[in-house]
XYZ file of C-alpha atoms in Angstrom:
536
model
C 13.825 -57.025 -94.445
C 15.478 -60.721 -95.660
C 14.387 -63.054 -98.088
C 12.717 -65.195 -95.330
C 10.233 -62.409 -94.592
C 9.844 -60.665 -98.097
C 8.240 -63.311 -100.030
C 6.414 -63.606 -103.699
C 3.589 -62.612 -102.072
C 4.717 -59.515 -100.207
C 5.877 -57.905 -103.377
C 2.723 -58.822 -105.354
C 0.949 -56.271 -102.792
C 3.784 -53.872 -102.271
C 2.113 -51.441 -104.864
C 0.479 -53.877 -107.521
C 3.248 -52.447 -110.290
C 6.082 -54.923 -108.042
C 5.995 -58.585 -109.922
C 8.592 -61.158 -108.139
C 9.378 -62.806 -111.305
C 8.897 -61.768 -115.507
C 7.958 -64.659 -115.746
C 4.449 -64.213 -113.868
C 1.647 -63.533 -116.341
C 0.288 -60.020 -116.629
C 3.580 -57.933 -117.159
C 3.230 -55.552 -119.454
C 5.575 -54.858 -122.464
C 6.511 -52.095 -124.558
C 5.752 -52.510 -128.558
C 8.828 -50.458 -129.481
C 12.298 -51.971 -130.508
C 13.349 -52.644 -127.310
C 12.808 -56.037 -126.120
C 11.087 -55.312 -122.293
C 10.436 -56.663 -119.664
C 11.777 -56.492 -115.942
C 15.030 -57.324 -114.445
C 14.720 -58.488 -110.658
C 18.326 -57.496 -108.746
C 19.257 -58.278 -105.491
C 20.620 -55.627 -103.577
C 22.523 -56.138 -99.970
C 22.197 -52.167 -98.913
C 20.815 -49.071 -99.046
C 23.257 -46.308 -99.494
C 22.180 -43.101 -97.710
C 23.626 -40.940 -100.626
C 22.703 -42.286 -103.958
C 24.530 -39.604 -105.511
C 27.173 -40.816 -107.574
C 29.406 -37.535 -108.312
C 29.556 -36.954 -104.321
C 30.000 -40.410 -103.055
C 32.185 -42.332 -105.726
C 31.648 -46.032 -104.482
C 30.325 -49.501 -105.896
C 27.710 -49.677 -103.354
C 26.686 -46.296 -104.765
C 27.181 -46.944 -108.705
C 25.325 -50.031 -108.240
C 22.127 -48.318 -108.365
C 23.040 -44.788 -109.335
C 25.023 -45.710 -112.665
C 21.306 -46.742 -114.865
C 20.153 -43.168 -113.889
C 23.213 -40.377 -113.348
C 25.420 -41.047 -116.169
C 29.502 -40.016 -116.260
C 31.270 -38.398 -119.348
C 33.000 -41.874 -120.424
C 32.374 -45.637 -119.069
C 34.859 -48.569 -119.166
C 35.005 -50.772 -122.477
C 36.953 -54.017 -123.112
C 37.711 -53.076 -126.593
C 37.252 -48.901 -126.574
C 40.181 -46.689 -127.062
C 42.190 -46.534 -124.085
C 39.550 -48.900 -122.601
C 36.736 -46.293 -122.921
C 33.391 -45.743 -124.126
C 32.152 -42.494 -124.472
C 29.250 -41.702 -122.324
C 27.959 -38.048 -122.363
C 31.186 -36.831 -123.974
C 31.571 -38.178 -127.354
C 35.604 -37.085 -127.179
C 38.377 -35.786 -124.813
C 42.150 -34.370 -125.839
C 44.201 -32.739 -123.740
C 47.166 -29.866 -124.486
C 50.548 -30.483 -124.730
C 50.844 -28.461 -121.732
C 48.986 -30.655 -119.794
C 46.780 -27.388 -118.388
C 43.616 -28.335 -120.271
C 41.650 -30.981 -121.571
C 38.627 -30.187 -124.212
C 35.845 -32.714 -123.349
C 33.532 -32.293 -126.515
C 29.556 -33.652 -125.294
C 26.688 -35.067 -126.815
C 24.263 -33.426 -128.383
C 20.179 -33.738 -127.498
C 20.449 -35.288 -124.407
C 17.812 -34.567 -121.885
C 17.902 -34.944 -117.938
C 14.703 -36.721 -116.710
C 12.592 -33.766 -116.234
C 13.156 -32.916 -119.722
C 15.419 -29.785 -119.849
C 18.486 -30.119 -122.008
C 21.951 -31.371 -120.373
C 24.676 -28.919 -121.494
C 28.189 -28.207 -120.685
C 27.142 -25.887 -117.707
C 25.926 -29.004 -116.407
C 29.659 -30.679 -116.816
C 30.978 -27.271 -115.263
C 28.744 -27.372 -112.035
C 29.607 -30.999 -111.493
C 32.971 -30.584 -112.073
C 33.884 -27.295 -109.669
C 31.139 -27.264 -107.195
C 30.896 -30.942 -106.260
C 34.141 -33.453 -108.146
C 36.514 -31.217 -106.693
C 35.492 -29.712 -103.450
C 33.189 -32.878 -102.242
C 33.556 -36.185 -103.520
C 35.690 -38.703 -102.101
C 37.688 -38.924 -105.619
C 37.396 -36.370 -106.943
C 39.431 -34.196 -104.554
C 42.428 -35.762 -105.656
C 41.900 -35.914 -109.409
C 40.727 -33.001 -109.893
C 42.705 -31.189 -106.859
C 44.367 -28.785 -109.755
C 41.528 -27.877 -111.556
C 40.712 -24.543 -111.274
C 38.427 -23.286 -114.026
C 36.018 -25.048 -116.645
C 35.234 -22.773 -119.580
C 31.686 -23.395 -121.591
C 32.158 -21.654 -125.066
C 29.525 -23.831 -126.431
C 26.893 -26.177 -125.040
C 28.780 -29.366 -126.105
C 32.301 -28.069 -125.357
C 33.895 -28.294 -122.083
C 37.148 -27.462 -121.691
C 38.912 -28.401 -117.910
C 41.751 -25.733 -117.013
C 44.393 -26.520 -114.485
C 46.742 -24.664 -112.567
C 49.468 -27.482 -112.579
C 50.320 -29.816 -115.662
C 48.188 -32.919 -115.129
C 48.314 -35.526 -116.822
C 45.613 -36.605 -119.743
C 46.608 -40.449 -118.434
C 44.876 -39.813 -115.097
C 41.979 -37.874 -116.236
C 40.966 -40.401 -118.830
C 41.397 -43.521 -116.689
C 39.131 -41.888 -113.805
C 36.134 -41.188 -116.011
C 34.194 -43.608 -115.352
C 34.483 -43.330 -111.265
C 34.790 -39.808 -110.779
C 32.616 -38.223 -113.558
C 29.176 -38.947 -112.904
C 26.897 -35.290 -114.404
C 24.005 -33.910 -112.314
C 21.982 -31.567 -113.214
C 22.982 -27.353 -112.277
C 19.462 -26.419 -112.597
C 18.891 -28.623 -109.891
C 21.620 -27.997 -107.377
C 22.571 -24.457 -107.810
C 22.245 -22.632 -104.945
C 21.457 -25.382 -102.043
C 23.187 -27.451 -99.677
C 24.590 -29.717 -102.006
C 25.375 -32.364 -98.919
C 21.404 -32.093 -98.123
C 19.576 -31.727 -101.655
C 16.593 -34.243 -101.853
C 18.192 -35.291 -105.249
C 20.898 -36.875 -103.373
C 18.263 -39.629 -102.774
C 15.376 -38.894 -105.080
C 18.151 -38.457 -107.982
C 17.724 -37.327 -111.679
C 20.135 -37.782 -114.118
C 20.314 -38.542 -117.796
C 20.492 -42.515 -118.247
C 18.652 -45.459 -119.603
C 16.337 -45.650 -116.765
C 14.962 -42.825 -114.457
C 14.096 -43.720 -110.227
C 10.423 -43.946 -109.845
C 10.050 -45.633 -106.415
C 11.895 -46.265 -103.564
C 10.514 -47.960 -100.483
C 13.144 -48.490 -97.478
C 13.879 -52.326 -96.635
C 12.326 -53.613 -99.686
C 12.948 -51.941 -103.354
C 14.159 -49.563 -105.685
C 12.117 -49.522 -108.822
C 13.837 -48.096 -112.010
C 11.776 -47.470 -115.254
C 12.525 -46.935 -118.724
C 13.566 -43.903 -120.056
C 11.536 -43.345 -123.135
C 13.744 -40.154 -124.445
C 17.464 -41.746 -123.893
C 20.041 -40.394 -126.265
C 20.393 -44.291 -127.720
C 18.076 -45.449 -130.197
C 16.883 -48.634 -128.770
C 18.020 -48.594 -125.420
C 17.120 -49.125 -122.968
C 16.265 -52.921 -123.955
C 14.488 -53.596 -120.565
C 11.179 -52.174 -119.005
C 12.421 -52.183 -115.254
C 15.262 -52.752 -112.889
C 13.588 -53.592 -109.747
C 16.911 -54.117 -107.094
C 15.257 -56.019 -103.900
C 16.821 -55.762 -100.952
C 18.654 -58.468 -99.368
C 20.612 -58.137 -97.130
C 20.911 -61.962 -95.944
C 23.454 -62.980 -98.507
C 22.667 -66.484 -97.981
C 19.425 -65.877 -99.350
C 20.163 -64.367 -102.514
C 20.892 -68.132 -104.066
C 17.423 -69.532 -102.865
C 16.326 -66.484 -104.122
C 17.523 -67.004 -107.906
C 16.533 -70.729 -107.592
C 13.414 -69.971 -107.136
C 12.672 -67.366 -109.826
C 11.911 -64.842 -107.434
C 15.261 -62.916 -108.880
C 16.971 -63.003 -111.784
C 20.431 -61.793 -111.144
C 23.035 -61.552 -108.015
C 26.368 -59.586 -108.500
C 29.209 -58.376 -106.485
C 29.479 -62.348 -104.702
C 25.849 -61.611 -103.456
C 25.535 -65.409 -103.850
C 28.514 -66.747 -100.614
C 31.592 -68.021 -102.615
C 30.725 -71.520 -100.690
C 27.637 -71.565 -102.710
C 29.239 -71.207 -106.084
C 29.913 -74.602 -106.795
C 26.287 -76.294 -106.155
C 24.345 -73.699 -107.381
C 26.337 -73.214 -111.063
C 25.372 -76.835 -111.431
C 21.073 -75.944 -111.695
C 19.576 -75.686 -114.605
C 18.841 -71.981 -115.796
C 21.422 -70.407 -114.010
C 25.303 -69.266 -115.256
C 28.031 -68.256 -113.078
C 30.058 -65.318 -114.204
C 33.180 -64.148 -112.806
C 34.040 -61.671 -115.461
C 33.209 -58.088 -115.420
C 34.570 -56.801 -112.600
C 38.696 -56.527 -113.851
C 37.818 -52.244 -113.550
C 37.390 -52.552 -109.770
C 39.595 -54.718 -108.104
C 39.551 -55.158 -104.823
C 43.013 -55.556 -102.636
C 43.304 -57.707 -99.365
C 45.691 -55.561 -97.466
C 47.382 -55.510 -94.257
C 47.356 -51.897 -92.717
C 50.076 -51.120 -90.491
C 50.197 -48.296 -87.804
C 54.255 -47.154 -87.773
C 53.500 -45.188 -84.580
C 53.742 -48.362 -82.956
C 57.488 -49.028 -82.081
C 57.657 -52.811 -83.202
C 56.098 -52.015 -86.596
C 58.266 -48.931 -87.593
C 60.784 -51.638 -87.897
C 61.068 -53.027 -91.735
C 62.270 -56.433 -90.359
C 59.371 -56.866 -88.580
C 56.991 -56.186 -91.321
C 59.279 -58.677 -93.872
C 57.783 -61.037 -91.252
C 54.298 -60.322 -90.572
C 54.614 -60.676 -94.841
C 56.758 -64.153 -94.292
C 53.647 -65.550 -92.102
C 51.444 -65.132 -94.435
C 50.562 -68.151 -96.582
C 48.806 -66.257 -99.671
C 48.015 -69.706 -101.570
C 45.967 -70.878 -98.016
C 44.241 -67.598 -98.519
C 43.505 -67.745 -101.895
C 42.551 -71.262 -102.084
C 41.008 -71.235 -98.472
C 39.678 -68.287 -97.813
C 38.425 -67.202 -101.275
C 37.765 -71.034 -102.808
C 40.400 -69.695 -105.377
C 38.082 -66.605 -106.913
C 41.696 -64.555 -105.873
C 45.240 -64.366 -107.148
C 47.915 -63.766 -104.596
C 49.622 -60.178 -104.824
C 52.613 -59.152 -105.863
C 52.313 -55.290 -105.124
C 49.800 -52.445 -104.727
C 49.163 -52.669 -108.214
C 47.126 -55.452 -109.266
C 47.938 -57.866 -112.419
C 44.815 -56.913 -114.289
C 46.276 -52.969 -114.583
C 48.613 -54.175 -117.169
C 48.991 -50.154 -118.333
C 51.137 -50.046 -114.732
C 51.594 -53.586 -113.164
C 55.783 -54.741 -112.256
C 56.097 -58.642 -111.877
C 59.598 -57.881 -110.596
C 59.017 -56.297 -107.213
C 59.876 -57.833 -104.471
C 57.970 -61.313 -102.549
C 57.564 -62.747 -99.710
C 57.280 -66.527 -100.079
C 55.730 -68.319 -97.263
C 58.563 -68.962 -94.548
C 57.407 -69.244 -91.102
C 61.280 -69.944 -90.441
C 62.528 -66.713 -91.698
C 59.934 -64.716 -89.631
C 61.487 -66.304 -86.627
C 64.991 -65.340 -88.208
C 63.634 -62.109 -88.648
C 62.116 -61.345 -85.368
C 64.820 -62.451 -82.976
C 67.513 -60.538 -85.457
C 64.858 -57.442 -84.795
C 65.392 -58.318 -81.021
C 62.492 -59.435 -80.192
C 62.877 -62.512 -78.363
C 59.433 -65.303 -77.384
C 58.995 -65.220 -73.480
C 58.482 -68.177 -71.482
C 55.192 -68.244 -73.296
C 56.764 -68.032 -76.658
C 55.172 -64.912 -77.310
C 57.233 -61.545 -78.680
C 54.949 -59.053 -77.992
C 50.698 -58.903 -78.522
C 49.225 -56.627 -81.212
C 45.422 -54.927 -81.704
C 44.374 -56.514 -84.510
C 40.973 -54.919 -86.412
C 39.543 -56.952 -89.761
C 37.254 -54.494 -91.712
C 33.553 -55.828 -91.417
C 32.534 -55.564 -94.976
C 33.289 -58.599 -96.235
C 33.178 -62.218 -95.183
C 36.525 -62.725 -96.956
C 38.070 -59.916 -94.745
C 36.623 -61.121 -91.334
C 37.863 -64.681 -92.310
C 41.073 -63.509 -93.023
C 40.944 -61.305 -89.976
C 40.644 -64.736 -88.468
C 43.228 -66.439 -90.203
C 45.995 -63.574 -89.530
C 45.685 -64.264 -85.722
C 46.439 -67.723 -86.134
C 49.859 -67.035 -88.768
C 51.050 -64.511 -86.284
C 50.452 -66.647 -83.306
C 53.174 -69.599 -84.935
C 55.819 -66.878 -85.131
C 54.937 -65.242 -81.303
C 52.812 -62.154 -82.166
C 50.418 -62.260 -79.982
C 47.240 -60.500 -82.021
C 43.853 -59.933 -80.378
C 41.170 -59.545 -82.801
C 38.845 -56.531 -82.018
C 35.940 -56.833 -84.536
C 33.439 -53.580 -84.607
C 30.728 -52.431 -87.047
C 31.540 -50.329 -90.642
C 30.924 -47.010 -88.698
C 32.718 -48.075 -85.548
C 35.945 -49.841 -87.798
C 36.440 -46.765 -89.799
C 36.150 -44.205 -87.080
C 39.030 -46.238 -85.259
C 41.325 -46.962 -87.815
C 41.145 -43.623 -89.904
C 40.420 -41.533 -87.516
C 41.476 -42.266 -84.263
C 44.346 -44.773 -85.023
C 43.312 -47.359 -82.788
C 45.062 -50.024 -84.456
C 48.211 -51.900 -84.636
C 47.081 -54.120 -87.847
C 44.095 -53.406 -89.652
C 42.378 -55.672 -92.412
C 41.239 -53.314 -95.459
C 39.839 -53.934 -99.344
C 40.596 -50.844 -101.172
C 39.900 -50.681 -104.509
C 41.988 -50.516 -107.643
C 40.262 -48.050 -110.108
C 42.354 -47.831 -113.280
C 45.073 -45.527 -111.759
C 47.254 -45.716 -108.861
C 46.721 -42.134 -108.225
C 42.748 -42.117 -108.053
C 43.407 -44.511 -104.807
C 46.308 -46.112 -104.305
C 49.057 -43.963 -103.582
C 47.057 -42.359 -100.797
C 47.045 -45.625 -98.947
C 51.078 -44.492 -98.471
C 51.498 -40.681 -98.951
C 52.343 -39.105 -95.920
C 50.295 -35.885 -94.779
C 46.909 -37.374 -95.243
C 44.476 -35.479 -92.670
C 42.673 -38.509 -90.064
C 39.422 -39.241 -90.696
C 40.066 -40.136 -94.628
C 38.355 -43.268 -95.151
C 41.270 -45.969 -97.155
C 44.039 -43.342 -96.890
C 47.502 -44.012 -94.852
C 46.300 -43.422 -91.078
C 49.128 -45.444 -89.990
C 51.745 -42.974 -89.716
C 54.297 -44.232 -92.434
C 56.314 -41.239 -94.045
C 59.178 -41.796 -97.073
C 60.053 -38.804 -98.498
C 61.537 -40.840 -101.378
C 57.839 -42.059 -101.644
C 56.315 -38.812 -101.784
C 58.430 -37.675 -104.225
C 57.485 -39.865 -106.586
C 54.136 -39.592 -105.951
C 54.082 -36.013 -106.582
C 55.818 -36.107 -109.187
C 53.956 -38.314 -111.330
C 50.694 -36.467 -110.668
C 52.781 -33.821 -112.792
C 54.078 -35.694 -115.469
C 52.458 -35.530 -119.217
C 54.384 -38.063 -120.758
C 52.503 -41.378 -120.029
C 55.942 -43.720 -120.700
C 57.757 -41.505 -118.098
C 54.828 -41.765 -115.315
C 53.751 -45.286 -116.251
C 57.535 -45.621 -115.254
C 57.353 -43.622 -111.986
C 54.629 -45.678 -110.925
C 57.179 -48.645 -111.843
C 59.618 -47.499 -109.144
C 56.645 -46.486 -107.046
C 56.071 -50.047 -106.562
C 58.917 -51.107 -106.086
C 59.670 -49.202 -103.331
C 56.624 -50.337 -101.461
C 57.178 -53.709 -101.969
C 60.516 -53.331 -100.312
C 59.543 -51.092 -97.664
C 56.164 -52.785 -96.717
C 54.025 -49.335 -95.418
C 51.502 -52.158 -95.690
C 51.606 -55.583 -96.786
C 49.787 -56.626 -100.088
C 48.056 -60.223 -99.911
C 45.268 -61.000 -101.898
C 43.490 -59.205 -105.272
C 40.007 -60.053 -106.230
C 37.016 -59.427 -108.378
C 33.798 -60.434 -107.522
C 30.831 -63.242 -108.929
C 27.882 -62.500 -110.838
C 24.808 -65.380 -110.724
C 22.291 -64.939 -113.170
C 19.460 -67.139 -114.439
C 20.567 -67.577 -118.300
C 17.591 -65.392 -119.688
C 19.273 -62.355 -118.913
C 21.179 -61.372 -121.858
C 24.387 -58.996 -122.098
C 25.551 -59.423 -118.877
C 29.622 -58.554 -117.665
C 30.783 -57.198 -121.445
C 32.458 -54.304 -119.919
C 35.266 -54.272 -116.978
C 32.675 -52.034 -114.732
C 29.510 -53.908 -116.013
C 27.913 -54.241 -112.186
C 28.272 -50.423 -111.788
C 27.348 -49.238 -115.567
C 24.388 -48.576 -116.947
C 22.646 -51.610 -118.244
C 21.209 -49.708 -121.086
C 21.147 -53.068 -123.561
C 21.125 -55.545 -121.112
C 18.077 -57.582 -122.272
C 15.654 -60.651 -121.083
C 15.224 -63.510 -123.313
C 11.827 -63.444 -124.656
């Protein structure tokens, strides 16, 4: 349902408890410390697993992260950039075979039985390691979880692994359901995959399919005083160029993850009442990359991928494509990971001429037609920015004589050809940067990844040099001596190009200005909102 169709009107009768705007008379608040009131969200999808510590995505977390809580959260000023969560403290052995994860006391899920560390165990070896999409490579040496208390977790692993990667994947990979609920069922099927209970700041109490999700306060969270608001209602639109009229009219408050076009940006941080905010977002960056498919004889050659990178003009991109809300890459590891980023890798300036150099030294000649040879190109749907640049791609390789023929296809359709069937010569991708280039970066360039992995290296690139590294850092303790590894990791993809780096990005949050604590964590869109507050 858009926001053409689902109007004031049709969400005043949608139930009676479903206001459009707080600021409608009538809306009850709470007399307790917290300050109330409801938070109107708009929301461009409806993931068909809302469970968090299976499906470890933003579109997921969005929604998930106010009720199913992880053991630690992201924190601009927290040690090591954490906050605890539902484990108060972490330390790991000197071994690097265990990590004691100590956990708050007198938490309750939602149906009011106690969260314990059985409830860490469960999550950790029946559905982190075996199911979700992360958590089968962080946790892919964990083979025990002892319980000697009910606040005391301690991980055991059969390899050393290091404390480093463990502690910057909390927040993505450790969301906590509850074992009383999920022992002994089909995990994949469980109703509480949709219907979910957790331990947060706000508990799911409706969901109605094209139209809402309706969180309410959790009376018994473990904070005193949070959480601040009544409700989260997220709406959902899906017509992004709706979600602007939609906060300009009062009929939402707030729009993350660029809900509100890019193009908009500019008019709409100019009326009154509403703040654009761009930070936030620096724990999930999102990469413009090139995918490459090495099976295909022209692109196993490194000279022709130091072109394809020549053609591309990453300041047009930036300043074109995303209206500068970008910076151009340097690497697979973005500039905001300052714990692993190298400036000094290598770059490919924009040089049309030495992609001609390099092609016809490559021997591929332009025909009468000036064309080299034609390419299947495939820009992933799920942004504009990547069908754009999908777009613009065809165009840079056309002025060198790469012929590339755009083949655009839905989410399900993309990903089934590029990562499964290989369908591709060049593919368009965002992956995401989350805190550590081994939760899912290096995967985009290990070798041996089985098809049908969704963001992993389909394209048939193999450097045993590479791999090395790779699996070798998931083994090292000492952080100086991995941070390092990853160091030369990048360097040897910049060099080698298994895929070409163009773009990094975070993404916009529009808000009217009476919602309060908004983006004061680096994962704010995907946290839990517990003190995020409407002026009164």
């Amino acid at each position: 349902m858009t926001i053409a169709n689902l109007s004031r009107r049709t969400l005043l009768q949608t139930g009676g408890v479903l206001l459009a705007s707080t600021a409608l008379p009538g809306l009850a608040r709470s007399q307790n410390a917290h300050s109330g009131g409801r938070l109107i969200v708009a929301a461009d999808s409806e993931p068909k697993n809302l469970n968090p510590a299976i499906v470890a995505s933003n579109g997921v977390f969005f929604i998930a992260s106010k009720i199913v809580e992880p053991l630690a959260e992201a924190s601009f000023d927290g040690k090591d950039g954490l906050s605890p969560r539902l484990a108060t403290s972490w330390e790991g052995s000197t071994d690097g075979r265990s990590i004691t994860f100590k956990l708050r006391d007198g938490v309750k899920w939602h149906d009011g039985k106690p969260f314990t560390s059985s409830d860490v165990a469960f999550s950790a070896l029946s559905i982190w390691k075996p199911l979700q999409n992360l958590g089968r490579i962080v946790f892919a040496n964990l083979e025990a979880v002892e319980t000697p208390d009910a606040t005391t977790a301690v991980f055991r692993f059969s390899k050393p692994t290091p404390l480093q990667l463990i502690r910057n994947a909390l927040p993505a990979v450790s969301s906590v359901v509850p074992k009383h609920v999920y022992e002994g069922t089909d995990i994949a099927t469980n109703p509480a995959n949709v219907k979910l209970i957790g331990t947060g700041p706000f508990k799911l109490a409706e969901y109605k399919p094209g139209e809402y999700y309706r969180l309410t306060r959790n009376a018994d969270y473990w904070a005193k005083g949070e959480p601040r608001l009544d409700e989260v209602i997220f709406r959902v639109l899906p017509d992004r160029a709706g979600a602007g009229a939609a906060l300009e009219a009062e009929e939402i408050q707030l729009a993350a993850f660029s809900a509100v076009p890019l193009t908009d940006l500019a008019r709409i941080s100019k009326v009154p009442g509403i703040k654009v905010i761009s930070k936030g977002y620096e724990a999930l960056t999102y990469q413009l990359v090139v995918e490459i498919n090495h099976r295909r004889k022209e692109l196993a050659d490194v000279k022709v991928r130091q072109a394809i990178a020549h053609a591309i003009d990453r300041k047009f991109v930036v300043d074109t494509i995303f209206l500068g809300y970008a910076a151009a890459s340097t690497g697979p590891v973005p500039k905001n990971a300052p714990e692993f980023y190298d400036a000094s890798v290598p770059t490919y300036a924009f040089d049309p001429a030495k992609a001609n150099a390099l092609l016809d030294e490559a021997g591929y000649k332009k025909d009468a037609n000036g064309t080299r040879f034609s390419l299947k190109l495939r820009p992933a749907p799920y942004f504009n920015e990547t069908k754009q640049f999908g777009d613009y791609l065809r165009q840079a390789l056309a002025a060198i004589g790469i012929d590339a023929q755009l083949v655009n296809a839905d989410s399900a359709a993309h990903q089934k050809a590029v990562y499964t069937e290989h369908d591709f010569d060049l593919a368009v991708a965002p992956p995401v940067f989350r805190g550590d280039p081994a939760i899912s970066t290096t995967i985009l360039v290990q070798s041996g990844i089985p098809a049908g992995v969704p963001f992993s290296n389909q394209g048939g690139y193999a450097n045993k040099e590479l791999d090395g590294i790779i699996a070798k850092a998931a083994e090292t303790i000492d952080t100086t001596a991995r941070t390092n590894l990853y160091k030369e990791f990048q360097k040897i993809v910049a060099t080698d190009l298994p895929l070409i780096n163009v773009a990094e990005w975070g993404f916009i949050t529009v808000a009217r200005d009476t919602v309060l604590n908004v983006s004061n964590n680096p994962r704010w869109a995907v946290s839990n909102w517990a003190d995020t507050a409407l002026q009164s």
